[in-house]
Amino acid sequence: MKWDDLQVLAVLEREGSLAAAARRLGVNHATVSRRIAALEESVGQQLIRRLARSTPLTEKGREIAAIAQEMERGAQKIERASHAAQGTLTGMVRLTAPPVLVSEVIIPAMGDLRTAHPELLIALSANSHLASLDSGQADLAVRMVEPQGRQNIVRRIGEVRFALYASSPSARQPPSDWRFIAFDETLAHVPQQRWLAEFAGARPLDLLTGDFHSQFAAARAGLGVALLPCIMGDACADLERVAPDQPEPRPVWLVIHADLRHAPAVRAVADMLVEAFGA
């Protein structure tokens, strides 16, 4: 029995389908299917039900997947312990943050850190979903949602303010004629989207995107009024604020796995983030 095959089963149990597990593991669908088949041959029992649109685990499959996930957590704890014990400012630090914070705050602040510690490798993931520190997807995370989890060190390091922006031609239109650029249904729940819907009232939200960078580009192109982070909108000469109304700022949180809080490399990146958002 190979540990790699058990890990595939653990991921499949979490993801729910062969295709989703393949995406998570960075392999193709056929590889996941082949590895599960090899594991089934090793244990001598069927572990999954191969249905058209899903791949539920059998009772024995769920039992073995639970044990495999315990093994996975143990392996991740060993990896974190090894990382924390290095005692040097070398190696890899994995950092995840929302795309707008990566482009507008984190990347501009990285110069001094890179100069001071050239052997430090930073794996920077600009991602809106909440990466799991417990499962080893990241060592640190910057989030705009208050983190949960008892194994994490959490610190509020700043806030993001928002305002309404438009190109000069759009800004000259009467407010009653404004058309709005907003998030699509995947982010309809976020506080600033709810505020924008209330502010717009009967006026149309007729250009919907899944990220701030698309909204920023659309506003610059004169396609409507967008609610953007001020760190993005204020720096653009092609945009101007069009109303004094603003939603409540969103807090920014830094999250570090407790096992890594004393690792010098992780601390160096954390200090850089605290200083960047403080500024």
Coordinates of N, CA and C in Angstrom, one line a residue, residues 35-254:
R35 N -5.0 5.7 -9.3 CA -4.5 5.6 -8.0 C -5.5 5.0 -7.0
I36 N -6.8 5.4 -7.2 CA -7.8 4.8 -6.3 C -8.0 3.3 -6.6
A37 N -7.9 3.0 -7.9 CA -8.0 1.6 -8.3 C -6.9 0.8 -7.7
A38 N -5.7 1.3 -7.6 CA -4.6 0.6 -7.1 C -4.8 0.4 -5.6
L39 N -5.3 1.4 -4.9 CA -5.6 1.3 -3.5 C -6.7 0.3 -3.2
E40 N -7.7 0.3 -4.0 CA -8.8 -0.8 -3.9 C -8.2 -2.2 -4.0
E41 N -7.2 -2.3 -4.9 CA -6.6 -3.6 -5.1 C -5.8 -4.0 -3.9
S42 N -5.1 -3.0 -3.3 CA -4.3 -3.2 -2.1 C -5.1 -3.7 -0.9
V43 N -6.3 -3.0 -0.7 CA -7.1 -3.4 0.5 C -8.1 -4.5 0.2
G44 N -8.3 -4.8 -1.1 CA -9.2 -5.9 -1.5 C -10.7 -5.5 -1.3
Q45 N -11.0 -4.2 -1.3 CA -12.4 -3.8 -1.2 C -12.7 -2.6 -2.1
Q46 N -13.9 -2.4 -2.5 CA -14.3 -1.2 -3.2 C -14.4 -0.1 -2.2
L47 N -13.8 1.0 -2.6 CA -13.7 2.2 -1.8 C -14.6 3.4 -2.3
I48 N -14.9 3.4 -3.6 CA -15.7 4.5 -4.1 C -16.8 3.9 -5.0
R49 N -17.9 4.7 -5.2 CA -18.9 4.3 -6.2 C -18.8 5.3 -7.4
R50 N -18.5 4.7 -8.5 CA -18.3 5.5 -9.7 C -19.6 5.8 -10.4
L51 N -20.2 7.0 -10.0 CA -21.4 7.5 -10.6 C -21.1 8.5 -11.7
A52 N -22.2 8.9 -12.4 CA -22.0 9.8 -13.5 C -21.5 11.2 -13.1
R53 N -22.0 11.7 -12.0 CA -21.7 13.1 -11.7 C -21.0 13.3 -10.3
S54 N -20.8 12.2 -9.6 CA -20.1 12.3 -8.3 C -19.4 11.0 -8.1
T55 N -18.6 11.0 -7.0 CA -17.8 9.8 -6.7 C -17.9 9.6 -5.2
P56 N -19.1 9.2 -4.6 CA -19.2 9.0 -3.2 C -18.3 7.8 -2.7
L57 N -17.9 7.9 -1.5 CA -17.1 6.8 -1.0 C -18.0 5.8 -0.3
T58 N -17.6 4.5 -0.4 CA -18.3 3.5 0.3 C -18.1 3.6 1.8
E59 N -18.8 2.8 2.6 CA -18.6 2.9 4.1 C -17.1 2.6 4.4
K60 N -16.6 1.6 3.8 CA -15.2 1.2 4.0 C -14.3 2.4 3.5
G61 N -14.6 3.0 2.4 CA -13.8 4.1 1.8 C -13.8 5.2 2.8
R62 N -14.9 5.6 3.4 CA -15.0 6.7 4.4 C -14.1 6.4 5.6
E63 N -14.2 5.1 6.0 CA -13.4 4.7 7.2 C -11.9 4.9 6.9
I64 N -11.4 4.4 5.8 CA -10.0 4.5 5.4 C -9.6 5.9 5.2
A65 N -10.5 6.7 4.5 CA -10.2 8.1 4.3 C -10.0 8.9 5.6
A66 N -10.8 8.6 6.6 CA -10.7 9.3 7.9 C -9.3 9.0 8.5
I67 N -8.8 7.7 8.4 CA -7.5 7.4 8.9 C -6.4 8.1 8.0
A68 N -6.6 8.1 6.7 CA -5.7 8.8 5.8 C -5.6 10.3 6.1
Q69 N -6.7 10.9 6.5 CA -6.6 12.3 6.8 C -5.9 12.6 8.1
E70 N -6.0 11.7 9.1 CA -5.2 11.8 10.3 C -3.7 11.7 10.0
M71 N -3.4 10.8 9.1 CA -2.0 10.6 8.6 C -1.5 11.9 7.9
E72 N -2.4 12.5 7.1 CA -2.1 13.7 6.4 C -1.8 14.8 7.3
R73 N -2.7 15.0 8.4 CA -2.5 16.0 9.4 C -1.1 15.8 10.1
G74 N -0.8 14.6 10.4 CA 0.5 14.3 11.1 C 1.6 14.7 10.2
A75 N 1.6 14.4 8.9 CA 2.7 14.7 8.0 C 2.8 16.2 7.9
Q76 N 1.7 16.9 7.8 CA 1.7 18.4 7.8 C 2.3 19.0 9.0
K77 N 2.0 18.4 10.2 CA 2.6 18.9 11.4 C 4.1 18.6 11.5
I78 N 4.6 17.5 10.9 CA 6.0 17.3 10.8 C 6.7 18.3 9.9
E79 N 6.0 18.6 8.8 CA 6.6 19.6 7.9 C 6.7 21.0 8.5
R80 N 5.6 21.4 9.3 CA 5.6 22.7 10.0 C 6.7 22.7 11.1
A81 N 6.9 21.6 11.8 CA 7.9 21.5 12.8 C 9.3 21.7 12.2
S82 N 9.5 21.0 11.1 CA 10.8 21.1 10.4 C 11.0 22.5 9.9
H83 N 10.0 23.1 9.4 CA 10.1 24.5 8.9 C 10.4 25.5 10.1
A84 N 9.8 25.3 11.2 CA 10.0 26.2 12.3 C 11.4 26.0 12.9
A85 N 11.9 24.8 12.8 CA 13.2 24.5 13.4 C 14.4 24.9 12.6
Q86 N 14.2 25.4 11.4 CA 15.3 25.7 10.5 C 16.1 26.8 11.1
G87 N 15.5 27.8 11.8 CA 16.2 28.9 12.4 C 17.0 29.8 11.5
T88 N 16.7 29.8 10.2 CA 17.4 30.7 9.3 C 16.3 31.4 8.4
L89 N 16.8 32.4 7.8 CA 15.9 33.1 6.8 C 16.2 32.6 5.4
T90 N 16.0 31.3 5.3 CA 16.1 30.7 3.9 C 14.9 29.8 3.8
G91 N 14.7 29.2 2.6 CA 13.6 28.3 2.4 C 12.4 29.0 1.9
M92 N 11.3 28.3 1.9 CA 10.0 28.8 1.3 C 9.0 29.2 2.4
V93 N 8.4 30.3 2.2 CA 7.3 30.8 3.0 C 6.1 30.9 2.0
R94 N 5.0 30.3 2.3 CA 3.8 30.3 1.5 C 2.8 31.3 2.1
L95 N 2.5 32.3 1.3 CA 1.6 33.4 1.7 C 0.4 33.5 0.7
T96 N -0.8 33.6 1.3 CA -2.0 33.7 0.4 C -2.7 35.0 0.9
A97 N -3.3 35.7 -0.1 CA -4.0 36.9 0.2 C -5.0 37.2 -1.0
P98 N -6.0 38.1 -0.7 CA -6.9 38.4 -1.8 C -6.1 39.2 -2.9
P99 N -6.5 39.0 -4.2 CA -5.7 39.5 -5.3 C -5.5 41.0 -5.2
V100 N -6.5 41.8 -4.8 CA -6.3 43.3 -4.7 C -5.2 43.7 -3.7
L101 N -5.2 42.9 -2.6 CA -4.2 43.2 -1.6 C -2.8 42.8 -2.0
V102 N -2.7 41.7 -2.8 CA -1.4 41.3 -3.3 C -0.8 42.3 -4.2
S103 N -1.7 42.8 -5.2 CA -1.2 43.7 -6.2 C -0.9 45.1 -5.7
E104 N -1.8 45.6 -4.8 CA -1.7 47.0 -4.3 C -0.9 47.3 -3.1
V105 N -0.8 46.2 -2.2 CA -0.1 46.4 -1.0 C 1.1 45.5 -0.8
I106 N 1.0 44.2 -1.0 CA 2.0 43.3 -0.6 C 3.2 43.4 -1.6
I107 N 2.9 43.3 -2.9 CA 4.0 43.3 -3.9 C 4.8 44.6 -3.8
P108 N 4.2 45.8 -3.7 CA 5.0 47.0 -3.6 C 5.9 47.0 -2.3
A109 N 5.5 46.3 -1.3 CA 6.2 46.3 0.0 C 7.3 45.3 0.1
M110 N 7.5 44.4 -0.9 CA 8.4 43.3 -0.8 C 9.8 43.6 -1.1
G111 N 10.1 44.8 -1.7 CA 11.5 45.1 -2.1 C 12.5 45.0 -1.1
D112 N 12.3 45.6 0.1 CA 13.3 45.6 1.2 C 13.6 44.2 1.7
L113 N 12.5 43.4 1.8 CA 12.6 42.0 2.3 C 13.4 41.2 1.4
R114 N 13.2 41.3 0.1 CA 13.9 40.6 -0.9 C 15.4 41.0 -1.0
T115 N 15.7 42.3 -0.8 CA 17.1 42.7 -0.7 C 17.8 42.2 0.5
A116 N 17.1 42.2 1.6 CA 17.7 41.8 2.9 C 17.9 40.3 3.0
H117 N 17.1 39.6 2.4 CA 17.1 38.1 2.5 C 16.9 37.4 1.1
P118 N 18.0 37.5 0.3 CA 17.8 37.0 -1.1 C 17.6 35.5 -1.2
E119 N 17.9 34.8 -0.2 CA 17.7 33.3 -0.2 C 16.4 32.9 0.2
L120 N 15.5 33.8 0.6 CA 14.2 33.5 1.0 C 13.3 33.4 -0.2
L121 N 12.6 32.3 -0.3 CA 11.7 32.1 -1.4 C 10.2 32.3 -0.9
I122 N 9.5 33.2 -1.5 CA 8.1 33.4 -1.1 C 7.2 32.9 -2.2
A123 N 6.3 32.0 -1.8 CA 5.3 31.5 -2.8 C 4.0 32.3 -2.5
L124 N 3.7 33.2 -3.4 CA 2.7 34.2 -3.1 C 1.4 33.8 -4.0
S125 N 0.4 33.5 -3.3 CA -0.9 33.1 -4.0 C -1.9 34.2 -3.8
A126 N -2.3 34.8 -5.0 CA -3.4 35.8 -5.0 C -4.7 35.1 -5.2
N127 N -5.4 34.8 -4.1 CA -6.6 34.0 -4.2 C -7.7 34.5 -3.3
S128 N -8.9 34.5 -3.8 CA -10.0 35.0 -3.0 C -10.5 34.0 -2.0
H129 N -10.3 32.7 -2.3 CA -10.8 31.7 -1.4 C -9.9 31.6 -0.2
L130 N -10.5 31.1 0.9 CA -9.8 31.0 2.2 C -8.9 29.8 2.3
A131 N -7.6 29.9 2.0 CA -6.7 28.8 2.0 C -6.6 28.3 3.4
S132 N -6.5 27.0 3.6 CA -6.4 26.4 4.9 C -4.9 26.3 5.4
L133 N -4.7 26.9 6.5 CA -3.3 26.8 7.1 C -3.1 25.5 7.7
D134 N -4.2 24.9 8.3 CA -4.1 23.6 8.9 C -3.8 22.5 7.9
S135 N -4.2 22.6 6.7 CA -4.0 21.6 5.7 C -2.7 21.8 4.9
G136 N -1.9 22.8 5.3 CA -0.6 23.1 4.6 C -0.7 23.9 3.4
Q137 N -1.9 24.5 3.0 CA -2.0 25.3 1.8 C -1.2 26.6 1.9
A138 N -1.0 27.1 3.1 CA -0.2 28.3 3.3 C 0.4 28.3 4.7
D139 N 1.4 29.1 4.9 CA 2.0 29.3 6.2 C 1.4 30.6 6.9
L140 N 1.2 31.6 6.0 CA 0.5 32.8 6.5 C -0.6 33.2 5.5
A141 N -1.6 33.9 6.0 CA -2.7 34.3 5.2 C -3.1 35.7 5.6
V142 N -3.4 36.5 4.6 CA -4.0 37.9 4.8 C -5.4 37.8 4.4
R143 N -6.3 38.1 5.3 CA -7.8 37.9 5.0 C -8.6 39.2 5.3
M144 N -9.7 39.3 4.6 CA -10.6 40.4 4.9 C -11.9 39.8 5.5
V145 N -11.8 38.6 6.0 CA -12.9 38.0 6.8 C -12.2 37.5 8.1
E146 N -12.9 37.8 9.2 CA -12.3 37.5 10.5 C -12.0 36.0 10.6
P147 N -10.8 35.6 10.8 CA -10.4 34.2 10.8 C -11.0 33.4 12.0
Q148 N -11.2 32.1 11.8 CA -11.6 31.2 12.8 C -10.5 30.1 12.9
G149 N -10.5 29.4 14.0 CA -9.5 28.3 14.2 C -8.6 28.5 15.4
R150 N -8.6 27.6 16.2 CA -7.9 27.7 17.5 C -6.4 27.5 17.3
Q151 N -5.9 26.9 16.2 CA -4.5 26.7 16.1 C -3.8 27.8 15.4
N152 N -4.5 28.9 15.1 CA -3.9 30.0 14.4 C -3.6 31.2 15.3
I153 N -2.6 32.0 15.0 CA -2.3 33.2 15.6 C -2.9 34.3 14.7
V154 N -3.8 35.1 15.3 CA -4.6 36.1 14.5 C -4.3 37.5 15.0
R155 N -4.0 38.4 14.0 CA -3.8 39.8 14.4 C -4.4 40.7 13.4
R156 N -5.2 41.7 13.8 CA -5.7 42.7 12.9 C -4.6 43.7 12.6
I157 N -4.3 43.9 11.3 CA -3.2 44.7 10.9 C -3.6 45.9 10.0
G158 N -4.8 46.1 9.8 CA -5.2 47.3 9.0 C -6.7 47.2 8.6
E159 N -7.0 48.0 7.6 CA -8.4 48.0 7.1 C -8.3 48.5 5.6
V160 N -9.3 48.2 4.9 CA -9.5 48.6 3.5 C -10.7 49.5 3.4
R161 N -10.5 50.7 2.9 CA -11.6 51.6 2.7 C -12.1 51.6 1.2
F162 N -13.3 51.9 1.0 CA -13.9 51.8 -0.3 C -14.5 53.2 -0.7
A163 N -14.6 53.5 -2.0 CA -15.3 54.7 -2.4 C -15.8 54.4 -3.8
L164 N -16.7 55.2 -4.3 CA -17.3 55.1 -5.6 C -16.4 55.9 -6.6
Y165 N -16.0 55.2 -7.7 CA -15.1 55.8 -8.7 C -15.7 55.7 -10.1
A166 N -15.4 56.6 -11.0 CA -15.8 56.6 -12.4 C -14.8 57.4 -13.2
S167 N -14.8 57.2 -14.5 CA -14.0 58.0 -15.4 C -14.7 59.4 -15.5
S168 N -13.9 60.3 -16.0 CA -14.4 61.7 -16.0 C -15.7 61.8 -16.8
P169 N -15.8 61.2 -18.0 CA -17.1 61.3 -18.7 C -18.3 60.7 -17.9
S170 N -18.1 59.6 -17.3 CA -19.1 59.0 -16.5 C -19.5 59.8 -15.2
A171 N -18.4 60.5 -14.7 CA -18.6 61.3 -13.5 C -19.5 62.5 -13.8
R172 N -19.4 63.0 -15.0 CA -20.2 64.2 -15.4 C -21.7 63.9 -15.6
Q173 N -22.1 62.6 -15.7 CA -23.5 62.3 -15.9 C -24.2 62.6 -14.6
P174 N -25.5 62.9 -14.7 CA -26.4 63.1 -13.5 C -26.4 61.7 -12.7
P175 N -26.3 61.8 -11.4 CA -26.3 60.6 -10.6 C -27.5 59.7 -10.9
S176 N -28.6 60.3 -11.3 CA -29.8 59.4 -11.6 C -29.6 58.5 -12.8
D177 N -28.6 58.9 -13.7 CA -28.3 58.1 -14.9 C -27.1 57.1 -14.7
W178 N -26.5 57.1 -13.5 CA -25.4 56.2 -13.3 C -25.8 54.7 -13.5
R179 N -24.9 54.0 -14.1 CA -25.0 52.5 -14.2 C -23.8 52.0 -13.4
F180 N -24.0 50.9 -12.8 CA -23.0 50.4 -11.8 C -22.3 49.1 -12.2
I181 N -21.0 49.0 -11.9 CA -20.2 47.8 -12.0 C -20.1 47.1 -10.7
A182 N -20.4 45.9 -10.6 CA -20.6 45.2 -9.4 C -20.0 43.8 -9.5
F183 N -20.0 43.1 -8.3 CA -19.6 41.7 -8.3 C -20.8 40.8 -8.9
D184 N -20.3 39.6 -9.4 CA -21.3 38.7 -9.8 C -21.9 37.9 -8.6
E185 N -22.7 36.9 -8.9 CA -23.4 36.2 -7.8 C -22.4 35.4 -6.9
T186 N -21.2 35.1 -7.3 CA -20.3 34.4 -6.5 C -19.8 35.2 -5.3
L187 N -19.9 36.6 -5.4 CA -19.5 37.5 -4.3 C -20.7 38.4 -3.9
A188 N -21.9 38.0 -4.1 CA -23.0 38.8 -3.8 C -23.2 39.0 -2.3
H189 N -22.6 38.2 -1.5 CA -22.7 38.2 -0.1 C -21.8 39.2 0.6
V190 N -20.8 39.7 0.0 CA -19.8 40.5 0.7 C -20.4 41.8 1.1
P191 N -19.9 42.4 2.2 CA -20.6 43.6 2.7 C -20.6 44.8 1.8
Q192 N -19.5 45.0 1.0 CA -19.5 46.2 0.1 C -20.5 46.0 -1.0
Q193 N -20.7 44.7 -1.4 CA -21.7 44.5 -2.5 C -23.1 44.8 -2.1
R194 N -23.4 44.4 -0.8 CA -24.7 44.7 -0.3 C -24.9 46.2 -0.2
W195 N -23.9 46.9 0.3 CA -24.0 48.3 0.4 C -24.2 48.9 -1.0
L196 N -23.5 48.5 -2.0 CA -23.6 49.1 -3.3 C -25.0 48.8 -3.9
A197 N -25.6 47.6 -3.6 CA -26.9 47.4 -4.1 C -28.0 48.3 -3.5
E198 N -27.8 48.6 -2.2 CA -28.7 49.5 -1.5 C -28.5 50.9 -2.0
F199 N -27.2 51.3 -2.2 CA -26.9 52.7 -2.7 C -27.5 52.9 -4.1
A200 N -27.4 51.9 -5.0 CA -27.9 52.0 -6.3 C -29.4 52.1 -6.4
G201 N -30.1 51.4 -5.5 CA -31.5 51.4 -5.5 C -32.1 50.9 -6.8
A202 N -32.9 51.7 -7.5 CA -33.5 51.3 -8.8 C -32.5 51.4 -10.0
R203 N -31.4 52.0 -9.8 CA -30.4 52.1 -10.9 C -29.8 50.8 -11.2
P204 N -29.4 50.5 -12.4 CA -29.0 49.2 -12.8 C -27.5 48.8 -12.4
L205 N -27.4 47.6 -11.9 CA -26.1 47.0 -11.7 C -25.9 46.0 -12.9
D206 N -25.4 46.6 -14.0 CA -25.5 45.8 -15.2 C -24.2 45.3 -15.8
L207 N -23.1 45.5 -15.1 CA -21.9 44.9 -15.5 C -21.3 44.2 -14.3
L208 N -21.3 42.9 -14.3 CA -20.9 42.1 -13.2 C -19.7 41.3 -13.4
T209 N -18.7 41.4 -12.5 CA -17.4 40.7 -12.6 C -17.1 39.9 -11.3
G210 N -16.1 39.1 -11.3 CA -15.7 38.4 -10.2 C -14.5 38.9 -9.4
D211 N -14.0 40.1 -9.8 CA -12.8 40.6 -9.1 C -12.7 42.1 -9.2
F212 N -11.9 42.8 -8.3 CA -11.8 44.2 -8.4 C -11.0 44.7 -9.6
H213 N -10.0 43.9 -10.0 CA -9.2 44.3 -11.2 C -10.1 44.5 -12.4
S214 N -11.0 43.6 -12.6 CA -11.9 43.8 -13.8 C -12.8 45.0 -13.6
Q215 N -13.3 45.2 -12.4 CA -14.1 46.4 -12.1 C -13.3 47.7 -12.3
F216 N -12.1 47.7 -11.9 CA -11.2 48.8 -12.1 C -11.0 49.1 -13.6
A217 N -10.7 48.1 -14.4 CA -10.6 48.3 -15.8 C -11.9 48.8 -16.5
A218 N -13.0 48.3 -16.0 CA -14.3 48.7 -16.6 C -14.6 50.1 -16.3
A219 N -14.3 50.5 -15.0 CA -14.5 51.9 -14.6 C -13.6 52.9 -15.5
R220 N -12.4 52.5 -15.6 CA -11.4 53.3 -16.5 C -11.9 53.4 -17.9
A221 N -12.6 52.4 -18.4 CA -13.1 52.4 -19.8 C -14.4 53.1 -19.9
G222 N -14.9 53.7 -18.8 CA -16.1 54.5 -18.9 C -17.4 53.7 -18.9
L223 N -17.3 52.5 -18.4 CA -18.5 51.6 -18.5 C -19.4 51.7 -17.3
G224 N -19.1 52.6 -16.3 CA -20.0 52.8 -15.2 C -19.3 53.2 -14.0
V225 N -20.0 53.2 -12.9 CA -19.5 53.6 -11.6 C -19.1 52.3 -10.8
A226 N -18.0 52.2 -10.2 CA -17.5 51.0 -9.4 C -17.2 51.4 -8.0
L227 N -17.5 50.5 -7.1 CA -17.1 50.6 -5.7 C -15.8 49.9 -5.6
L228 N -14.7 50.7 -5.4 CA -13.3 50.1 -5.4 C -12.6 50.4 -4.1
P229 N -11.6 49.6 -3.8 CA -10.7 49.9 -2.7 C -10.0 51.3 -3.0
C230 N -9.9 52.1 -2.0 CA -9.3 53.4 -2.2 C -7.8 53.3 -2.5
I231 N -7.2 52.2 -2.1 CA -5.8 52.0 -2.4 C -5.6 51.8 -3.9
M232 N -6.7 51.4 -4.6 CA -6.6 51.2 -6.0 C -7.2 52.4 -6.8
G233 N -8.3 52.9 -6.4 CA -8.9 54.0 -7.1 C -8.2 55.3 -6.9
D234 N -7.7 55.7 -5.7 CA -7.1 57.0 -5.5 C -5.8 57.1 -6.3
A235 N -5.1 56.0 -6.6 CA -3.8 56.1 -7.3 C -4.0 56.2 -8.8
C236 N -5.2 56.1 -9.3 CA -5.4 56.2 -10.8 C -5.9 57.5 -11.2
A237 N -5.1 58.2 -12.1 CA -5.4 59.5 -12.6 C -6.6 59.5 -13.5
D238 N -7.0 58.3 -14.0 CA -8.1 58.2 -14.9 C -9.5 58.1 -14.2
L239 N -9.4 58.0 -12.9 CA -10.6 57.8 -12.1 C -10.8 59.0 -11.1
E240 N -12.0 59.3 -10.8 CA -12.3 60.2 -9.7 C -13.4 59.8 -8.8
R241 N -13.4 60.2 -7.6 CA -14.5 59.8 -6.7 C -15.7 60.6 -7.1
V242 N -16.9 59.9 -7.1 CA -18.1 60.6 -7.6 C -19.1 60.8 -6.5
A243 N -18.9 60.4 -5.3 CA -19.9 60.6 -4.2 C -19.2 60.5 -2.9
P244 N -19.6 61.2 -1.9 CA -19.0 61.1 -0.5 C -19.4 59.8 0.2
D245 N -20.4 59.2 -0.2 CA -20.9 58.0 0.5 C -19.9 56.9 0.5
Q246 N -19.8 56.2 1.6 CA -18.8 55.1 1.7 C -19.4 54.0 2.6
P247 N -19.1 52.7 2.3 CA -19.4 51.6 3.2 C -18.4 51.6 4.4
E248 N -18.7 50.8 5.4 CA -17.8 50.6 6.5 C -16.5 50.0 5.9
P249 N -15.3 50.4 6.4 CA -14.1 49.8 6.0 C -14.1 48.3 6.4
R250 N -13.4 47.5 5.6 CA -13.2 46.1 5.9 C -11.9 45.9 6.6
P251 N -11.9 45.2 7.8 CA -10.7 44.9 8.5 C -9.8 43.9 7.7
V252 N -8.5 44.0 7.9 CA -7.6 43.1 7.3 C -6.9 42.4 8.5
W253 N -6.9 41.0 8.3 CA -6.3 40.2 9.4 C -5.1 39.4 8.9
L254 N -4.1 39.3 9.7 CA -3.0 38.4 9.4 C -3.1 37.1 10.3

